[in-house]
């Protein structure tokens, strides 16, 4: 089990790092994914670039396998890199945001779609959203967030705080927000009313950590759209 989950985590981190490189080179990570996934030795599973993995299994099992190896004097350098790469990836949306808006976010309100580490669960253990929330708060921002399942879990973890507003629906999060961060690939986020999105956001600025939309289509609609590894 440890080895299987560590292998899947490795695939995810590999694609995430390739996405960063693709973005720098002007390539499209979706084309890379289709290309390498068509090789039957590789396949398409767990090849989607994004803003990092979380949950109860992948982080725990990677750490457990590394710890077992360390106790026996065997370095697992690949898994060391997988874990380090994932920690960096959890901050990629915040890095993109601060490159655009600066690191002083006092007075800024940001919308966040998705809090659970993946769709169809309320599990927030090691979720990328937590790294992002805490980084944004540290820079003075407030966050309006929506998740179809993880609202109560978020309240349990963070309690009531002035810089976190948990709202009733995805569009409610956008009202007056300076930008939107998409963190979890819930189905409800895949086909929103884009005209309403633009009308509610203070600026049509979208940082998409799950590459839900086609970049050119978003730009044609007037969005300032920043996905992961796509042009």
Coordinates of C-alpha atoms in Angstrom, one line a residue:
X1 CA 0.0 0.0 0.0
X2 CA 2.8 2.4 0.9
X3 CA 4.6 1.7 -2.4
X4 CA 1.4 2.0 -4.5
X5 CA 0.4 5.4 -3.0
X6 CA 4.0 6.7 -3.1
X7 CA 4.1 5.8 -6.9
X8 CA 0.9 7.7 -7.5
X9 CA 2.1 10.7 -5.5
X10 CA 5.3 10.6 -7.6
X11 CA 3.3 10.8 -10.8
X12 CA 1.4 13.8 -9.5
X13 CA 4.5 15.7 -8.4
X14 CA 6.3 14.8 -11.6
X15 CA 3.4 16.3 -13.6
X16 CA 3.2 19.4 -11.4
X17 CA 6.9 20.1 -11.9
X18 CA 6.6 19.6 -15.6
X19 CA 3.6 22.0 -15.6
X20 CA 5.8 24.7 -14.1
X21 CA 8.5 24.0 -16.7
X22 CA 5.9 24.0 -19.5
X23 CA 4.6 27.4 -18.4
X24 CA 8.1 28.8 -18.4
X25 CA 8.8 27.4 -21.9
X26 CA 5.4 28.5 -23.4
X27 CA 4.3 24.8 -23.8
X28 CA 0.9 23.4 -22.7
X29 CA 0.9 20.7 -20.0
X30 CA -2.4 19.3 -21.4
X31 CA -0.6 18.4 -24.7
X32 CA 2.2 16.8 -22.7
X33 CA -0.3 14.8 -20.7
X34 CA -2.0 13.6 -23.8
X35 CA 1.3 12.7 -25.4
X36 CA 2.8 10.7 -22.6
X37 CA -0.5 9.2 -21.5
X38 CA -1.0 7.7 -24.9
X39 CA 2.0 5.5 -24.2
X40 CA 0.4 2.3 -22.8
X41 CA 3.3 1.8 -20.4
X42 CA 2.3 5.1 -18.7
X43 CA -1.5 5.6 -19.2
X44 CA -3.5 8.6 -18.2
X45 CA -4.1 8.0 -14.5
X46 CA -2.8 10.6 -12.0
X47 CA -1.2 12.7 -14.7
X48 CA -3.2 15.9 -14.1
X49 CA -1.2 18.9 -13.1
X50 CA -2.6 21.0 -10.2
X51 CA -1.9 22.8 -6.9
X52 CA -0.7 19.7 -5.0
X53 CA -2.0 16.6 -3.4
X54 CA -3.3 16.1 0.2
X55 CA -5.6 13.8 2.1
X56 CA -5.0 11.1 4.6
X57 CA -3.3 8.5 2.3
X58 CA -0.7 10.0 0.0
X59 CA 1.1 12.3 2.4
X60 CA 1.0 9.8 5.3
X61 CA 2.1 6.9 3.2
X62 CA 4.9 8.7 1.5
X63 CA 6.2 9.9 4.9
X64 CA 5.8 6.4 6.4
X65 CA 7.8 4.8 3.6
X66 CA 10.5 7.5 3.9
X67 CA 10.6 7.0 7.7
X68 CA 11.0 3.2 7.3
X69 CA 13.8 3.7 4.9
X70 CA 15.6 6.2 7.2
X71 CA 15.3 3.8 10.1
X72 CA 17.1 1.2 8.0
X73 CA 19.7 3.4 6.6
X74 CA 18.4 3.5 3.1
X75 CA 17.8 6.9 1.5
X76 CA 14.7 7.2 -0.7
X77 CA 15.9 10.3 -2.6
X78 CA 13.0 10.2 -5.2
X79 CA 10.4 10.3 -2.4
X80 CA 12.3 13.0 -0.6
X81 CA 11.9 15.1 -3.8
X82 CA 8.2 14.1 -4.2
X83 CA 7.3 15.5 -0.8
X84 CA 9.4 18.6 -1.3
X85 CA 7.9 19.2 -4.7
X86 CA 4.4 18.8 -3.3
X87 CA 5.0 21.4 -0.5
X88 CA 6.1 23.9 -3.1
X89 CA 3.2 23.1 -5.4
X90 CA 0.7 23.9 -2.6
X91 CA 1.9 27.5 -2.7
X92 CA 1.8 27.9 -6.5
X93 CA -1.5 29.8 -6.7
X94 CA -0.5 32.1 -3.9
X95 CA 2.9 32.7 -5.7
X96 CA 1.0 33.6 -8.9
X97 CA -1.3 35.9 -7.0
X98 CA 1.4 37.7 -5.2
X99 CA 3.3 38.1 -8.5
X100 CA 0.3 39.9 -9.8
X101 CA -1.0 41.7 -6.7
X102 CA 2.1 42.0 -4.4
X103 CA 2.7 40.5 -1.0
X104 CA 0.8 43.2 1.0
X105 CA -2.8 42.0 0.7
X106 CA -4.3 44.1 3.5
X107 CA -7.8 45.1 2.4
X108 CA -7.9 42.5 -0.3
X109 CA -10.7 39.9 -0.4
X110 CA -10.2 36.7 -2.3
X111 CA -12.7 34.1 -3.3
X112 CA -11.8 30.4 -2.9
X113 CA -13.7 27.6 -4.6
X114 CA -12.9 24.3 -2.9
X115 CA -11.5 23.4 0.5
X116 CA -11.4 19.6 0.6
X117 CA -8.3 18.0 -0.7
X118 CA -10.3 16.4 -3.5
X119 CA -14.0 16.3 -4.7
X120 CA -16.7 14.1 -3.1
X121 CA -15.2 14.3 0.4
X122 CA -15.1 16.7 3.4
X123 CA -11.5 15.6 4.2
X124 CA -9.2 18.6 4.6
X125 CA -6.2 16.7 6.0
X126 CA -3.0 18.1 4.3
X127 CA -5.3 19.9 1.8
X128 CA -3.7 22.5 -0.4
X129 CA -6.5 24.9 0.6
X130 CA -5.1 25.0 4.2
X131 CA -1.6 26.1 3.0
X132 CA -3.2 28.8 0.8
X133 CA -5.6 30.1 3.5
X134 CA -2.9 30.4 6.0
X135 CA -0.5 32.1 3.6
X136 CA -3.2 34.6 2.5
X137 CA -4.1 35.5 6.0
X138 CA -0.5 36.0 6.9
X139 CA -0.3 38.7 4.2
X140 CA -3.4 40.4 5.4
X141 CA -6.1 39.1 3.0
X142 CA -9.6 38.0 3.9
X143 CA -11.1 35.0 2.1
X144 CA -14.7 34.1 1.1
X145 CA -14.8 30.4 0.5
X146 CA -17.2 27.7 -0.7
X147 CA -17.0 23.9 -0.8
X148 CA -20.0 21.6 -1.3
X149 CA -18.9 19.3 1.6
X150 CA -16.2 20.7 3.7
X151 CA -17.7 23.8 5.3
X152 CA -18.3 22.3 8.7
X153 CA -14.8 20.7 8.7
X154 CA -13.4 24.2 7.9
X155 CA -15.3 25.7 10.8
X156 CA -14.0 22.9 13.1
X157 CA -10.4 23.5 12.1
X158 CA -10.4 27.3 12.0
X159 CA -13.3 28.4 14.1
X160 CA -14.9 31.8 13.6
X161 CA -12.5 34.4 12.4
X162 CA -13.0 37.8 10.8
X163 CA -10.8 37.0 7.8
X164 CA -12.8 33.9 6.8
X165 CA -16.3 34.0 5.4
X166 CA -17.9 30.7 4.6
X167 CA -20.7 31.3 2.1
X168 CA -23.7 29.4 0.8
X169 CA -22.7 28.9 -2.8
X170 CA -19.9 29.5 -5.3
X171 CA -21.3 32.7 -6.7
X172 CA -21.7 34.2 -3.2
X173 CA -18.0 33.8 -2.7
X174 CA -17.3 36.1 -5.7
X175 CA -19.2 39.2 -4.6
X176 CA -16.7 42.0 -4.5
X177 CA -13.7 39.7 -4.5
X178 CA -10.4 40.9 -6.0
X179 CA -9.7 37.5 -7.5
X180 CA -10.9 33.9 -7.5
X181 CA -8.7 30.9 -6.6
X182 CA -10.0 27.5 -7.7
X183 CA -8.5 24.8 -5.4
X184 CA -10.7 21.7 -5.7
X185 CA -12.1 20.3 -8.9
X186 CA -15.7 19.8 -7.8
X187 CA -18.1 19.2 -10.7
X188 CA -20.2 22.2 -9.7
X189 CA -17.3 24.5 -10.6
X190 CA -16.8 23.1 -14.1
X191 CA -19.8 24.9 -15.8
X192 CA -20.5 28.1 -14.0
X193 CA -22.3 31.1 -15.4
X194 CA -19.3 33.0 -16.6
X195 CA -21.2 36.3 -17.2
X196 CA -22.3 36.2 -13.6
X197 CA -18.7 35.4 -12.5
X198 CA -17.5 38.5 -14.3
X199 CA -20.2 40.7 -12.9
X200 CA -19.6 39.7 -9.3
X201 CA -15.8 39.8 -9.2
X202 CA -14.3 43.2 -8.6
X203 CA -11.8 42.2 -11.4
X204 CA -12.1 39.2 -13.7
X205 CA -9.0 37.6 -12.3
X206 CA -9.0 33.8 -11.9
X207 CA -6.2 31.6 -10.6
X208 CA -7.1 28.0 -11.5
X209 CA -5.3 25.4 -9.5
X210 CA -7.1 22.5 -11.3
X211 CA -7.2 23.6 -15.0
X212 CA -10.9 23.4 -15.2
X213 CA -11.3 25.7 -18.2
X214 CA -9.8 26.3 -21.7
X215 CA -7.4 29.2 -21.4
X216 CA -8.2 30.8 -24.7
X217 CA -12.0 30.5 -24.2
X218 CA -11.6 32.2 -20.8
X219 CA -9.6 35.1 -22.3
X220 CA -12.0 35.5 -25.1
X221 CA -14.7 36.0 -22.5
X222 CA -12.6 38.8 -20.9
X223 CA -11.1 36.9 -18.0
X224 CA -7.5 37.3 -16.8
X225 CA -7.0 33.6 -16.4
X226 CA -4.0 31.9 -14.9
X227 CA -4.1 28.1 -14.9
X228 CA -1.2 25.7 -14.1
X229 CA 1.1 24.9 -17.0
X230 CA -1.2 26.1 -19.7
X231 CA -0.9 28.9 -22.2

